[in-house]
Amino acid sequence: MTPDSAPHPTDVRAGSPAVAAALAAALSAAVASAGLAPSIHNTQPWQWRMTGDSLDLHLEPSRLLDVADPDARLATLSCGAALHHARVSLAAQGWRATVTRIPDPAHPEHLAHLQADGPARVDPPTVRRAQAIRLRHTDRRPLSGPRIGPDELRAITRAVQAEGTSLHVLSRDQVIDLATAADHAHHTELHEARWQAELAYWTGGTRPTGTGIPDTAIPARPPQTTVPGRDFGHHGDLPIGDGHDRTATFAILYGHADQPLDWLHAGEALSAAWLTATEIGASLLPLSATIEMISTRQAMRVLLSSVGYPHLVLRLGTVNPNDARPDHAPRLPTDQIIDSS
Ligand SMILES: Cc1cc2nc3c(=O)[nH]c(=O)nc-3n(C[C@H](O)[C@H](O)[C@H](O)COP(=O)(O)O)c2cc1C
């Protein structure tokens, strides 16, 4: 549906059957876009319910990481990214929506209620942002292009702040502290059999259809980096050059509290930052190992001088535009992530 072709009454609840059908198509398209959001290990831990003119977002219990993410912190963050994708998609289709986050504290797995309110003007930046949804992807190769510039960093920071979250760019010394913490987190996790089994279930060769990280997205050999990326416990098929990550900028996405609502906002901010980075040709890689363990999460909090709570580490930079980009990770079909009634 194009914004021009959609009928737009002032109040969608008083609309005609044609309006209801147009809105149902827009909500379905928003869920399809949300399905392309990034998620921890590509678990896609979301389930949507569509009722008339609204959507409800729930954590999907069968796609949570019990070992690496026992509080569903990173799953909630992933769902926040999906929620932001849905918001962007609806706006680009010419619909205004109101979002109520964690509407019932007695049911914290019900993460958001999104109510379509009526027509919205569609401007070119909104369309560009929605187009970035299909282009965004995770690139784990070393950053071989120039360092990200101040204008790009400002644009990404503004996108994060617009979602009520903050970004702290690490100094050179702090990057060394981050590298030490990441090394410690990987070392500890890889020595835990349950953690290894969970990682093996979601990555590489044989895994649930439509989910997980394929070998084509995992580097064929360890990239040369100051801050180690995720150690998947095996090498994949993604060719990487001899470059070193020297031009990478590292930042911590943080908030003022550390509750599910803050994780949801952080996920929305992650999506906003990543779509902005995609639009301006920058690369963004989330690094969550230091957030997964209490001790290294505390080390990240020290890097923030305790002014906030760390939600995710981001690697920012540019890749050589001549390098072929990795394939998209698989996705569940939309009809498996939406229930209609
Ligand atoms: C909360 C969160 C944490 C993530 N942590 C890591 C990480 O530590 N290392 C990594 O290589 N990718 C990480 N990712 C990227 C996911 O693996 C990626 O989004 C997923 O495999 C889907 O692939 P796509 O982003 O290319 O669509 C993370 C993503 C999210 C949303």
Tab-separated table of C-alpha atoms and ligand atoms in Angstrom:
chain	number	residue	atom	x	y	z
A	1	MET	CA	0.000	0.000	0.000
A	2	THR	CA	1.372	3.457	-0.862
A	3	PRO	CA	0.645	6.455	1.360
A	4	ASP	CA	-1.271	8.055	-1.525
A	5	SER	CA	-3.524	5.056	-2.132
A	6	ALA	CA	-4.435	4.493	1.527
A	7	PRO	CA	-7.785	5.849	2.666
A	8	HIS	CA	-7.204	7.944	5.775
A	9	PRO	CA	-10.107	8.879	7.988
A	10	THR	CA	-9.408	11.093	10.994
A	11	ASP	CA	-10.386	8.344	13.396
A	12	VAL	CA	-9.580	4.856	12.163
A	13	ARG	CA	-11.994	3.278	14.651
A	14	ALA	CA	-14.894	5.009	12.887
A	15	GLY	CA	-13.577	3.969	9.475
A	16	SER	CA	-15.212	2.035	6.654
A	17	PRO	CA	-14.439	-1.623	5.744
A	18	ALA	CA	-12.028	-0.310	3.080
A	19	VAL	CA	-10.154	1.663	5.713
A	20	ALA	CA	-10.104	-1.335	8.041
A	21	ALA	CA	-8.672	-3.496	5.233
A	22	ALA	CA	-6.042	-0.874	4.369
A	23	LEU	CA	-5.030	-0.610	8.013
A	24	ALA	CA	-4.857	-4.404	8.402
A	25	ALA	CA	-2.523	-4.536	5.378
A	26	ALA	CA	-0.371	-1.749	6.858
A	27	LEU	CA	-0.151	-3.502	10.238
A	28	SER	CA	0.800	-6.808	8.542
A	29	ALA	CA	3.469	-4.998	6.527
A	30	ALA	CA	4.768	-3.411	9.739
A	31	VAL	CA	5.101	-6.861	11.349
A	32	ALA	CA	6.918	-8.144	8.236
A	33	SER	CA	9.371	-5.221	8.539
A	34	ALA	CA	9.734	-5.827	12.275
A	35	GLY	CA	10.704	-9.422	11.450
A	36	LEU	CA	13.841	-8.066	9.769
A	37	ALA	CA	15.065	-6.495	13.023
A	38	PRO	CA	18.360	-7.632	14.554
A	39	SER	CA	18.178	-10.018	17.509
A	40	ILE	CA	20.587	-11.772	19.815
A	41	HIS	CA	21.835	-14.900	17.932
A	42	ASN	CA	19.008	-14.189	15.442
A	43	THR	CA	16.571	-15.836	17.862
A	44	GLN	CA	13.764	-13.446	16.795
A	45	PRO	CA	12.262	-13.654	20.309
A	46	TRP	CA	9.047	-11.841	19.376
A	47	GLN	CA	5.423	-12.712	18.751
A	48	TRP	CA	2.857	-10.185	17.515
A	49	ARG	CA	-0.931	-10.185	17.940
A	50	MET	CA	-3.029	-8.142	15.561
A	51	THR	CA	-6.493	-7.062	16.716
A	52	GLY	CA	-8.426	-4.610	14.537
A	53	ASP	CA	-6.429	-1.380	14.570
A	54	SER	CA	-3.689	-2.412	17.005
A	55	LEU	CA	-0.679	-4.671	17.475
A	56	ASP	CA	0.613	-6.268	20.663
A	57	LEU	CA	4.229	-7.352	21.031
A	58	HIS	CA	5.111	-10.281	23.317
A	59	LEU	CA	8.344	-12.049	24.238
A	60	GLU	CA	8.248	-15.526	22.664
A	61	PRO	CA	9.275	-18.015	25.394
A	62	SER	CA	10.411	-20.735	22.955
A	63	ARG	CA	13.067	-18.425	21.472
A	64	LEU	CA	14.785	-17.155	24.634
A	65	LEU	CA	18.374	-17.915	25.658
A	66	ASP	CA	18.105	-19.475	29.131
A	67	VAL	CA	21.859	-19.615	29.698
A	68	ALA	CA	23.292	-16.478	28.030
A	69	ASP	CA	20.282	-14.260	28.745
A	70	PRO	CA	18.420	-15.605	31.820
A	71	ASP	CA	16.658	-12.282	32.545
A	72	ALA	CA	15.645	-11.858	28.851
A	73	ARG	CA	17.539	-8.561	28.876
A	74	LEU	CA	18.956	-9.015	25.341
A	75	ALA	CA	15.724	-10.615	24.116
A	76	THR	CA	13.792	-7.555	25.327
A	77	LEU	CA	16.358	-5.323	23.657
A	78	SER	CA	15.885	-7.309	20.423
A	79	CYS	CA	12.104	-6.868	20.720
A	80	GLY	CA	12.674	-3.131	21.195
A	81	ALA	CA	14.493	-3.109	17.854
A	82	ALA	CA	11.537	-4.928	16.270
A	83	LEU	CA	9.113	-2.425	17.831
A	84	HIS	CA	11.087	0.482	16.350
A	85	HIS	CA	11.143	-1.222	12.931
A	86	ALA	CA	7.316	-1.578	13.143
A	87	ARG	CA	6.939	2.100	14.104
A	88	VAL	CA	9.164	3.197	11.192
A	89	SER	CA	7.275	0.998	8.742
A	90	LEU	CA	3.860	2.288	9.848
A	91	ALA	CA	5.029	5.916	9.659
A	92	ALA	CA	6.380	5.356	6.136
A	93	GLN	CA	3.003	3.882	5.146
A	94	GLY	CA	1.273	7.057	6.348
A	95	TRP	CA	-0.078	5.920	9.715
A	96	ARG	CA	0.298	7.593	13.092
A	97	ALA	CA	0.489	5.281	16.120
A	98	THR	CA	0.605	5.491	19.904
A	99	VAL	CA	2.801	2.984	21.728
A	100	THR	CA	2.223	1.902	25.323
A	101	ARG	CA	5.284	0.058	26.609
A	102	ILE	CA	4.826	-2.776	29.151
A	103	PRO	CA	1.120	-1.871	29.471
A	104	ASP	CA	0.479	-4.313	32.337
A	105	PRO	CA	3.315	-4.646	34.898
A	106	ALA	CA	1.718	-7.916	36.057
A	107	HIS	CA	2.540	-9.326	32.596
A	108	PRO	CA	6.048	-8.057	31.782
A	109	GLU	CA	6.297	-10.420	28.782
A	110	HIS	CA	3.641	-8.236	27.095
A	111	LEU	CA	6.144	-5.645	25.915
A	112	ALA	CA	4.077	-3.151	23.953
A	113	HIS	CA	0.658	-2.173	22.667
A	114	LEU	CA	0.748	-0.217	19.409
A	115	GLN	CA	-2.467	1.577	18.506
A	116	ALA	CA	-2.908	3.011	15.001
A	117	ASP	CA	-4.469	6.461	15.459
A	118	GLY	CA	-4.964	7.852	11.981
A	119	PRO	CA	-3.240	9.463	9.028
A	120	ALA	CA	0.267	10.881	9.095
A	121	ARG	CA	2.164	12.921	6.549
A	122	VAL	CA	5.009	10.932	5.003
A	123	ASP	CA	8.242	12.882	4.496
A	124	PRO	CA	11.358	11.754	2.568
A	125	PRO	CA	13.494	11.065	5.710
A	126	THR	CA	10.809	8.666	6.990
A	127	VAL	CA	10.772	6.834	3.657
A	128	ARG	CA	14.597	6.645	3.606
A	129	ARG	CA	14.615	5.260	7.137
A	130	ALA	CA	12.080	2.568	6.205
A	131	GLN	CA	14.137	1.671	3.128
A	132	ALA	CA	17.177	1.132	5.373
A	133	ILE	CA	15.339	-1.740	7.124
A	134	ARG	CA	15.956	-4.062	4.149
A	135	LEU	CA	19.587	-2.965	3.742
A	136	ARG	CA	20.678	-3.188	7.401
A	137	HIS	CA	22.684	-6.266	8.304
A	138	THR	CA	25.376	-7.453	10.718
A	139	ASP	CA	28.918	-7.328	9.346
A	140	ARG	CA	31.508	-9.041	11.572
A	141	ARG	CA	34.543	-8.356	9.333
A	142	PRO	CA	37.267	-5.974	10.559
A	143	LEU	CA	36.523	-2.354	9.635
A	144	SER	CA	38.797	-1.582	6.714
A	145	GLY	CA	37.450	1.860	5.709
A	146	PRO	CA	38.119	5.302	7.214
A	147	ARG	CA	37.216	6.139	10.820
A	148	ILE	CA	33.617	7.317	11.264
A	149	GLY	CA	33.462	11.140	11.030
A	150	PRO	CA	32.074	13.585	13.640
A	151	ASP	CA	28.974	14.357	11.550
A	152	GLU	CA	28.113	10.662	11.233
A	153	LEU	CA	28.719	10.116	14.952
A	154	ARG	CA	26.492	13.089	15.765
A	155	ALA	CA	23.699	11.720	13.550
A	156	ILE	CA	23.873	8.305	15.270
A	157	THR	CA	23.999	9.910	18.742
A	158	ARG	CA	20.951	12.059	17.933
A	159	ALA	CA	19.036	8.974	16.753
A	160	VAL	CA	19.833	7.238	20.065
A	161	GLN	CA	18.843	10.273	22.138
A	162	ALA	CA	15.534	10.616	20.286
A	163	GLU	CA	14.619	7.225	21.806
A	164	GLY	CA	15.379	8.409	25.368
A	165	THR	CA	18.712	6.590	25.582
A	166	SER	CA	22.345	7.820	25.538
A	167	LEU	CA	25.618	6.941	23.819
A	168	HIS	CA	29.047	7.198	25.435
A	169	VAL	CA	31.978	7.116	22.980
A	170	LEU	CA	34.972	5.372	24.558
A	171	SER	CA	38.388	7.012	24.769
A	172	ARG	CA	41.479	5.122	23.555
A	173	ASP	CA	42.302	3.960	27.119
A	174	GLN	CA	38.714	2.886	27.717
A	175	VAL	CA	38.828	0.764	24.540
A	176	ILE	CA	41.694	-1.208	26.114
A	177	ASP	CA	39.545	-1.740	29.233
A	178	LEU	CA	36.668	-2.865	26.996
A	179	ALA	CA	38.992	-5.302	25.178
A	180	THR	CA	40.113	-6.796	28.509
A	181	ALA	CA	36.502	-7.192	29.689
A	182	ALA	CA	35.368	-8.706	26.360
A	183	ASP	CA	38.265	-11.147	26.442
A	184	HIS	CA	37.338	-12.173	29.987
A	185	ALA	CA	33.645	-12.599	29.061
A	186	HIS	CA	34.410	-14.763	26.022
A	187	HIS	CA	36.924	-16.870	27.943
A	188	THR	CA	34.467	-17.490	30.792
A	189	GLU	CA	31.503	-18.241	28.532
A	190	LEU	CA	33.394	-20.622	26.256
A	191	HIS	CA	34.442	-22.691	29.259
A	192	GLU	CA	30.864	-23.290	30.324
A	193	ALA	CA	29.399	-26.401	28.679
A	194	ARG	CA	25.747	-25.232	28.885
A	195	TRP	CA	26.628	-21.903	27.334
A	196	GLN	CA	28.559	-23.628	24.523
A	197	ALA	CA	25.653	-25.982	23.835
A	198	GLU	CA	23.214	-23.064	23.597
A	199	LEU	CA	25.516	-21.155	21.240
A	200	ALA	CA	25.997	-24.271	19.087
A	201	TYR	CA	22.188	-24.700	18.891
A	202	TRP	CA	21.695	-21.196	17.463
A	203	THR	CA	24.754	-20.838	15.210
A	204	GLY	CA	26.358	-22.571	12.260
A	205	GLY	CA	25.285	-25.662	10.356
A	206	THR	CA	22.197	-27.380	11.779
A	207	ARG	CA	19.708	-25.213	13.660
A	208	PRO	CA	15.993	-24.380	13.760
A	209	THR	CA	14.780	-23.304	10.289
A	210	GLY	CA	14.541	-19.566	9.678
A	211	THR	CA	16.496	-18.567	12.802
A	212	GLY	CA	20.086	-18.493	14.067
A	213	ILE	CA	23.359	-17.280	12.611
A	214	PRO	CA	24.465	-19.078	9.422
A	215	ASP	CA	28.119	-19.903	8.752
A	216	THR	CA	28.045	-17.423	5.841
A	217	ALA	CA	27.810	-14.598	8.436
A	218	ILE	CA	30.614	-15.957	10.675
A	219	PRO	CA	34.244	-15.054	9.769
A	220	ALA	CA	36.292	-17.841	8.185
A	221	ARG	CA	39.167	-17.007	10.555
A	222	PRO	CA	39.556	-14.802	13.635
A	223	PRO	CA	39.557	-11.148	12.492
A	224	GLN	CA	42.420	-8.912	13.686
A	225	THR	CA	40.801	-6.679	16.255
A	226	THR	CA	41.635	-4.725	19.414
A	227	VAL	CA	38.280	-5.630	20.972
A	228	PRO	CA	37.475	-9.278	20.261
A	229	GLY	CA	34.135	-9.947	18.559
A	230	ARG	CA	31.877	-12.867	19.488
A	231	ASP	CA	33.755	-16.187	19.532
A	232	PHE	CA	31.269	-18.599	17.953
A	233	GLY	CA	33.359	-21.615	18.940
A	234	HIS	CA	33.936	-22.487	15.282
A	235	HIS	CA	34.949	-20.734	12.080
A	236	GLY	CA	32.355	-19.907	9.443
A	237	ASP	CA	32.535	-19.258	5.686
A	238	LEU	CA	32.673	-15.433	5.620
A	239	PRO	CA	35.907	-14.408	3.857
A	240	ILE	CA	37.805	-11.627	5.626
A	241	GLY	CA	40.859	-9.617	4.562
A	242	ASP	CA	44.084	-8.982	6.483
A	243	GLY	CA	42.879	-5.595	7.738
A	244	HIS	CA	42.926	-4.657	11.416
A	245	ASP	CA	40.059	-2.924	13.223
A	246	ARG	CA	42.267	0.102	14.002
A	247	THR	CA	39.741	2.622	12.654
A	248	ALA	CA	36.865	1.307	14.784
A	249	THR	CA	35.073	3.592	17.240
A	250	PHE	CA	33.495	1.907	20.274
A	251	ALA	CA	30.567	3.263	22.241
A	252	ILE	CA	28.256	2.130	25.027
A	253	LEU	CA	24.492	2.482	24.629
A	254	TYR	CA	23.195	3.239	28.122
A	255	GLY	CA	20.136	4.315	30.056
A	256	HIS	CA	19.264	5.772	33.419
A	257	ALA	CA	17.854	2.562	34.903
A	258	ASP	CA	18.195	-1.171	34.328
A	259	GLN	CA	14.656	-2.544	34.096
A	260	PRO	CA	12.783	-4.256	31.211
A	261	LEU	CA	11.316	-0.897	30.143
A	262	ASP	CA	14.860	0.503	29.811
A	263	TRP	CA	15.960	-2.551	27.785
A	264	LEU	CA	12.978	-2.052	25.464
A	265	HIS	CA	13.898	1.620	24.949
A	266	ALA	CA	17.534	0.592	24.380
A	267	GLY	CA	16.396	-1.783	21.623
A	268	GLU	CA	14.416	0.996	19.964
A	269	ALA	CA	17.543	3.179	20.203
A	270	LEU	CA	19.671	0.374	18.730
A	271	SER	CA	17.337	0.163	15.741
A	272	ALA	CA	17.296	3.964	15.323
A	273	ALA	CA	21.106	4.091	15.478
A	274	TRP	CA	21.543	1.149	13.091
A	275	LEU	CA	19.072	2.421	10.491
A	276	THR	CA	20.747	5.856	10.651
A	277	ALA	CA	24.186	4.236	10.257
A	278	THR	CA	22.899	2.231	7.285
A	279	GLU	CA	21.507	5.381	5.643
A	280	ILE	CA	24.850	7.208	5.930
A	281	GLY	CA	26.952	4.224	4.838
A	282	ALA	CA	28.409	3.421	8.263
A	283	SER	CA	28.769	-0.029	9.828
A	284	LEU	CA	27.352	-0.837	13.270
A	285	LEU	CA	28.093	-4.090	15.111
A	286	PRO	CA	26.499	-4.816	18.516
A	287	LEU	CA	28.835	-6.553	20.973
A	288	SER	CA	26.901	-7.994	23.883
A	289	ALA	CA	29.345	-10.426	25.570
A	290	THR	CA	30.339	-7.903	28.260
A	291	ILE	CA	26.656	-7.228	28.987
A	292	GLU	CA	25.852	-10.936	29.412
A	293	MET	CA	27.979	-11.355	32.586
A	294	ILE	CA	27.402	-9.394	35.789
A	295	SER	CA	31.119	-8.724	36.431
A	296	THR	CA	31.868	-7.357	32.954
A	297	ARG	CA	28.580	-5.438	32.884
A	298	GLN	CA	29.788	-3.772	36.062
A	299	ALA	CA	33.105	-3.000	34.305
A	300	MET	CA	31.101	-1.295	31.516
A	301	ARG	CA	29.260	0.727	34.171
A	302	VAL	CA	32.622	1.905	35.537
A	303	LEU	CA	33.502	3.094	31.991
A	304	LEU	CA	30.334	5.219	32.181
A	305	SER	CA	31.578	6.665	35.515
A	306	SER	CA	28.358	5.133	36.907
A	307	VAL	CA	26.211	7.895	35.322
A	308	GLY	CA	24.017	5.226	33.722
A	309	TYR	CA	23.449	1.515	33.142
A	310	PRO	CA	25.134	-0.136	30.132
A	311	HIS	CA	22.752	-1.891	27.732
A	312	LEU	CA	24.969	-2.731	24.740
A	313	VAL	CA	28.448	-2.069	23.290
A	314	LEU	CA	28.529	-0.829	19.695
A	315	ARG	CA	31.402	-0.969	17.212
A	316	LEU	CA	31.098	1.813	14.633
A	317	GLY	CA	33.086	2.490	11.486
A	318	THR	CA	33.133	1.950	7.756
A	319	VAL	CA	33.863	-1.054	5.595
A	320	ASN	CA	35.566	-0.955	2.219
A	321	PRO	CA	32.644	-0.341	-0.200
A	322	ASN	CA	34.312	-2.658	-2.738
A	323	ASP	CA	34.054	-5.639	-0.375
A	324	ALA	CA	31.049	-7.888	-1.036
A	325	ARG	CA	28.646	-7.721	1.904
A	326	PRO	CA	27.680	-10.832	3.879
A	327	ASP	CA	24.363	-12.544	3.086
A	328	HIS	CA	21.308	-11.675	5.141
A	329	ALA	CA	20.658	-14.016	8.060
A	330	PRO	CA	17.471	-16.118	7.627
A	331	ARG	CA	14.107	-15.046	9.019
A	332	LEU	CA	10.963	-16.802	10.196
A	333	PRO	CA	8.032	-16.374	7.788
A	334	THR	CA	5.747	-13.513	8.885
A	335	ASP	CA	2.800	-15.859	9.484
A	336	GLN	CA	4.864	-17.573	12.221
A	337	ILE	CA	5.408	-14.360	14.182
A	338	ILE	CA	1.867	-12.963	14.021
A	339	ASP	CA	-1.459	-14.149	15.430
A	340	SER	CA	-4.548	-12.425	14.052
A	341	SER	CA	-7.977	-12.372	15.652
B	1	LIG	C1	20.821	-7.386	21.533
B	1	LIG	C2	21.729	-7.882	20.434
B	1	LIG	C3	22.992	-8.367	20.754
B	1	LIG	C4	23.848	-8.810	19.742
B	1	LIG	N1	25.123	-9.224	20.069
B	1	LIG	C5	25.984	-9.583	19.096
B	1	LIG	C6	27.336	-9.942	19.421
B	1	LIG	O1	27.752	-9.907	20.571
B	1	LIG	N2	28.154	-10.298	18.393
B	1	LIG	C7	27.720	-10.359	17.099
B	1	LIG	O2	28.516	-10.714	16.238
B	1	LIG	N3	26.445	-10.020	16.765
B	1	LIG	C8	25.587	-9.629	17.728
B	1	LIG	N4	24.297	-9.254	17.407
B	1	LIG	C9	23.851	-9.294	16.006
B	1	LIG	C10	22.930	-10.490	15.760
B	1	LIG	O3	23.662	-11.696	15.781
B	1	LIG	C11	22.218	-10.280	14.398
B	1	LIG	O4	21.363	-9.183	14.515
B	1	LIG	C12	21.403	-11.501	13.972
B	1	LIG	O5	22.240	-12.587	13.729
B	1	LIG	C13	20.585	-11.205	12.709
B	1	LIG	O6	21.419	-10.839	11.646
B	1	LIG	P1	21.253	-9.454	10.879
B	1	LIG	O7	21.542	-8.358	11.887
B	1	LIG	O8	22.304	-9.495	9.786
B	1	LIG	O9	19.872	-9.348	10.360
B	1	LIG	C14	23.423	-8.798	18.392
B	1	LIG	C15	22.144	-8.304	18.084
B	1	LIG	C16	21.311	-7.835	19.086
B	1	LIG	C17	19.964	-7.273	18.740
